[in-house]
Amino acid sequence: MTQLAQRLCLDLTDSLSCDAVRDSVPPLFASLPSSIVSVPRLASEKYDLYVSARVGLGGSSYSWDDGPVSGKVSFALDALTQFYVNEKISIIPKGYYAEGAIGYALKGASSLPMHYLDLHLMPIGYYHGYKELRFLGKLGVYTGFPLSDLRYVKTSNVDFGISCGAAVEYRLLSAGLTFDRGFVKVAPSSVELYNWGIMFQITCKIVSFNR
């Protein structure tokens, strides 16, 4: 019986049975609370799959051949999926890690900020578990769809670049650093500006789909 059904059963004051309460709760709704509050157990399943939320704060600027560009404080808010392999599955080795994320990002320089809808795909990763900790590294690519135009140019390009990072996890929470470097000009102009930034991130696992 799910935790939700047990709590509802204890609170009843009429003659309804616990089985009746359990059957009256939709399966998906009943499974969500236990997933949200459950603590991941390392290497207890063949793989772990989580839906998580992440917030980031860091610094960003532009790479430009003609000199330095004053940076700015950057911000990001993402929803992501995280995949951990605890036992070898076919050709996928134990310790494999991957993640995919979608969210809002504020990047750019102090006088030339840019807003993006960012997609991160990190298919190359590895994690190592030690007691209740996980140490992980990841490598992949990102695509940024502009939500604003570059000042003075009045237009902007879809961004694309490389992303890498590392993090330390404890139960449901993790803290880490991610570095992004764009390879597409921010805007179609004679001034070649390319995004780059480093961000400190906090991630919280919300729902688990362990197998």
Tab-separated table of C-alpha atoms in Angstrom:
chain	number	residue	atom	x	y	z
A	1	MET	CA	0.000	0.000	0.000
A	2	THR	CA	1.298	3.462	-0.845
A	3	GLN	CA	2.182	5.973	1.838
A	4	LEU	CA	-0.680	8.189	0.662
A	5	ALA	CA	-3.246	5.406	1.026
A	6	GLN	CA	-1.957	4.523	4.501
A	7	ARG	CA	-2.249	8.139	5.684
A	8	LEU	CA	-5.737	8.464	4.279
A	9	CYS	CA	-6.734	5.199	5.951
A	10	LEU	CA	-5.536	6.373	9.365
A	11	ASP	CA	-7.482	9.611	9.045
A	12	LEU	CA	-10.796	7.965	8.222
A	13	THR	CA	-13.522	8.092	10.864
A	14	ASP	CA	-16.118	5.972	9.080
A	15	SER	CA	-16.166	2.279	8.240
A	16	LEU	CA	-14.310	2.419	4.909
A	17	SER	CA	-11.600	-0.228	4.622
A	18	CYS	CA	-7.977	0.491	3.758
A	19	ASP	CA	-8.376	-1.481	0.537
A	20	ALA	CA	-11.229	0.788	-0.504
A	21	VAL	CA	-9.076	3.844	0.115
A	22	ARG	CA	-6.203	2.379	-1.834
A	23	ASP	CA	-8.408	1.552	-4.809
A	24	SER	CA	-9.943	5.034	-4.817
A	25	VAL	CA	-6.595	6.820	-5.294
A	26	PRO	CA	-5.407	7.175	-8.918
A	27	PRO	CA	-2.155	5.166	-9.349
A	28	LEU	CA	-0.116	8.061	-10.794
A	29	PHE	CA	-1.210	10.468	-8.052
A	30	ALA	CA	-0.487	7.902	-5.373
A	31	SER	CA	3.019	7.238	-6.673
A	32	LEU	CA	4.161	10.853	-6.882
A	33	PRO	CA	4.595	11.695	-3.165
A	34	SER	CA	6.750	8.655	-2.461
A	35	SER	CA	8.907	9.503	-5.478
A	36	ILE	CA	9.365	13.106	-4.437
A	37	VAL	CA	10.396	12.400	-0.847
A	38	SER	CA	12.299	9.164	-1.430
A	39	VAL	CA	16.071	9.214	-0.964
A	40	PRO	CA	18.073	7.667	-3.842
A	41	ARG	CA	19.991	4.561	-2.816
A	42	LEU	CA	23.252	4.239	-4.708
A	43	ALA	CA	23.708	1.087	-6.801
A	44	SER	CA	20.399	-0.348	-5.603
A	45	GLU	CA	18.906	-0.619	-9.116
A	46	LYS	CA	20.196	-1.314	-12.610
A	47	TYR	CA	19.676	2.315	-13.486
A	48	ASP	CA	18.277	5.506	-11.975
A	49	LEU	CA	16.216	8.002	-13.973
A	50	TYR	CA	15.147	11.301	-12.414
A	51	VAL	CA	13.228	14.410	-13.356
A	52	SER	CA	14.936	17.332	-11.634
A	53	ALA	CA	14.937	21.118	-11.303
A	54	ARG	CA	18.066	23.261	-11.451
A	55	VAL	CA	18.979	26.879	-10.801
A	56	GLY	CA	22.287	28.474	-11.781
A	57	LEU	CA	24.178	31.685	-11.125
A	58	GLY	CA	27.489	32.670	-12.651
A	59	GLY	CA	29.305	34.962	-15.051
A	60	SER	CA	29.189	35.355	-18.837
A	61	SER	CA	30.659	37.473	-21.596
A	62	TYR	CA	31.615	37.414	-25.273
A	63	SER	CA	34.749	36.162	-26.941
A	64	TRP	CA	35.992	38.877	-29.328
A	65	ASP	CA	39.262	39.114	-31.272
A	66	ASP	CA	39.622	42.882	-30.770
A	67	GLY	CA	39.868	42.836	-26.975
A	68	PRO	CA	38.150	41.966	-23.713
A	69	VAL	CA	34.424	42.490	-23.217
A	70	SER	CA	33.052	43.392	-19.788
A	71	GLY	CA	31.099	40.456	-18.426
A	72	LYS	CA	27.863	40.287	-16.468
A	73	VAL	CA	26.095	38.104	-13.921
A	74	SER	CA	24.327	35.244	-15.685
A	75	PHE	CA	21.304	33.256	-14.535
A	76	ALA	CA	19.590	30.032	-15.594
A	77	LEU	CA	16.556	27.985	-14.594
A	78	ASP	CA	16.155	24.467	-16.028
A	79	ALA	CA	14.073	21.325	-15.960
A	80	LEU	CA	16.136	18.221	-16.687
A	81	THR	CA	16.290	14.451	-16.797
A	82	GLN	CA	19.256	12.582	-15.267
A	83	PHE	CA	20.233	9.021	-16.142
A	84	TYR	CA	22.619	6.864	-14.056
A	85	VAL	CA	23.689	3.295	-14.854
A	86	ASN	CA	24.397	1.312	-11.672
A	87	GLU	CA	25.025	-2.039	-13.386
A	88	LYS	CA	26.280	-2.792	-16.894
A	89	ILE	CA	23.412	-2.830	-19.394
A	90	SER	CA	24.409	-4.413	-22.717
A	91	ILE	CA	27.225	-2.163	-24.024
A	92	ILE	CA	26.520	0.656	-21.535
A	93	PRO	CA	29.116	0.450	-18.739
A	94	LYS	CA	28.506	0.791	-15.033
A	95	GLY	CA	28.986	4.406	-13.934
A	96	TYR	CA	27.631	5.911	-17.169
A	97	TYR	CA	25.836	9.244	-16.744
A	98	ALA	CA	23.822	11.423	-19.134
A	99	GLU	CA	21.437	14.333	-18.864
A	100	GLY	CA	19.206	16.543	-20.964
A	101	ALA	CA	17.887	19.966	-19.937
A	102	ILE	CA	15.642	22.746	-21.181
A	103	GLY	CA	15.278	26.170	-19.623
A	104	TYR	CA	15.761	29.910	-19.599
A	105	ALA	CA	19.211	31.524	-19.574
A	106	LEU	CA	20.384	35.129	-19.240
A	107	LYS	CA	23.806	35.528	-20.881
A	108	GLY	CA	25.930	38.089	-22.673
A	109	ALA	CA	27.944	41.098	-21.553
A	110	SER	CA	27.204	44.008	-19.213
A	111	SER	CA	25.962	46.349	-21.950
A	112	LEU	CA	24.812	43.642	-24.376
A	113	PRO	CA	22.663	41.107	-22.498
A	114	MET	CA	20.930	38.243	-24.276
A	115	HIS	CA	18.023	35.995	-23.261
A	116	TYR	CA	17.820	32.412	-24.493
A	117	LEU	CA	15.754	29.261	-24.371
A	118	ASP	CA	18.597	26.783	-23.860
A	119	LEU	CA	18.670	23.079	-24.667
A	120	HIS	CA	21.546	21.055	-23.175
A	121	LEU	CA	22.327	17.476	-24.216
A	122	MET	CA	25.139	15.819	-22.246
A	123	PRO	CA	25.491	12.231	-23.547
A	124	ILE	CA	29.066	11.679	-22.348
A	125	GLY	CA	29.402	11.337	-18.606
A	126	TYR	CA	30.681	9.244	-15.732
A	127	TYR	CA	29.836	9.088	-12.051
A	128	HIS	CA	31.410	7.421	-9.039
A	129	GLY	CA	29.500	6.681	-5.868
A	130	TYR	CA	31.059	6.834	-2.425
A	131	LYS	CA	28.734	6.125	0.507
A	132	GLU	CA	25.913	8.667	0.076
A	133	LEU	CA	27.853	10.862	-2.345
A	134	ARG	CA	28.082	10.845	-6.121
A	135	PHE	CA	30.903	12.566	-8.038
A	136	LEU	CA	30.182	13.105	-11.718
A	137	GLY	CA	31.559	14.695	-14.854
A	138	LYS	CA	29.724	15.411	-18.115
A	139	LEU	CA	30.351	16.615	-21.652
A	140	GLY	CA	27.991	17.565	-24.444
A	141	VAL	CA	26.520	20.336	-26.560
A	142	TYR	CA	23.941	23.077	-26.173
A	143	THR	CA	21.660	25.077	-28.441
A	144	GLY	CA	20.305	28.501	-27.488
A	145	PHE	CA	17.207	29.921	-29.163
A	146	PRO	CA	17.267	33.737	-28.737
A	147	LEU	CA	14.382	35.369	-26.897
A	148	SER	CA	15.816	38.857	-27.533
A	149	ASP	CA	17.889	40.682	-30.143
A	150	LEU	CA	21.430	41.945	-29.744
A	151	ARG	CA	21.399	45.673	-29.034
A	152	TYR	CA	22.333	47.934	-32.001
A	153	VAL	CA	22.172	44.996	-34.422
A	154	LYS	CA	18.439	44.395	-33.814
A	155	THR	CA	18.704	40.721	-34.653
A	156	SER	CA	20.388	37.550	-33.358
A	157	ASN	CA	21.359	33.998	-34.308
A	158	VAL	CA	20.571	30.617	-32.828
A	159	ASP	CA	23.522	29.775	-30.606
A	160	PHE	CA	25.337	26.434	-30.589
A	161	GLY	CA	28.355	25.287	-28.627
A	162	ILE	CA	30.066	22.847	-26.322
A	163	SER	CA	29.249	22.323	-22.651
A	164	CYS	CA	31.119	20.519	-19.882
A	165	GLY	CA	30.726	20.278	-16.137
A	166	ALA	CA	31.253	18.477	-12.847
A	167	ALA	CA	29.126	18.080	-9.737
A	168	VAL	CA	28.936	16.500	-6.290
A	169	GLU	CA	25.627	14.973	-5.209
A	170	TYR	CA	24.249	14.150	-1.787
A	171	ARG	CA	20.925	12.345	-1.750
A	172	LEU	CA	18.412	14.564	-3.563
A	173	LEU	CA	20.670	17.634	-3.942
A	174	SER	CA	23.756	18.376	-6.012
A	175	ALA	CA	26.104	21.326	-6.518
A	176	GLY	CA	28.398	21.803	-9.484
A	177	LEU	CA	30.004	23.980	-12.159
A	178	THR	CA	29.236	24.097	-15.885
A	179	PHE	CA	31.205	25.846	-18.643
A	180	ASP	CA	29.641	26.763	-22.014
A	181	ARG	CA	31.420	28.036	-25.125
A	182	GLY	CA	29.523	29.080	-28.243
A	183	PHE	CA	30.773	28.577	-31.814
A	184	VAL	CA	28.123	30.609	-33.653
A	185	LYS	CA	28.185	34.408	-33.877
A	186	VAL	CA	25.655	35.953	-31.514
A	187	ALA	CA	24.328	38.142	-34.341
A	188	PRO	CA	24.900	38.520	-38.100
A	189	SER	CA	27.232	41.519	-38.096
A	190	SER	CA	30.848	42.349	-38.886
A	191	VAL	CA	31.618	42.200	-35.144
A	192	GLU	CA	32.162	38.546	-34.282
A	193	LEU	CA	30.906	37.896	-30.758
A	194	TYR	CA	30.693	34.389	-29.290
A	195	ASN	CA	29.027	33.436	-26.030
A	196	TRP	CA	30.924	31.906	-23.161
A	197	GLY	CA	30.141	31.517	-19.487
A	198	ILE	CA	30.673	29.569	-16.300
A	199	MET	CA	27.862	28.843	-13.883
A	200	PHE	CA	27.439	27.446	-10.369
A	201	GLN	CA	24.361	25.221	-10.250
A	202	ILE	CA	22.152	23.652	-7.585
A	203	THR	CA	20.007	20.685	-8.664
A	204	CYS	CA	17.180	18.961	-6.809
A	205	LYS	CA	15.718	15.601	-7.847
A	206	ILE	CA	11.915	15.646	-7.862
A	207	VAL	CA	10.558	12.408	-9.337
A	208	SER	CA	12.357	9.069	-9.747
A	209	PHE	CA	11.767	6.242	-12.227
A	210	ASN	CA	14.230	3.672	-10.907
A	211	ARG	CA	14.531	0.191	-12.419
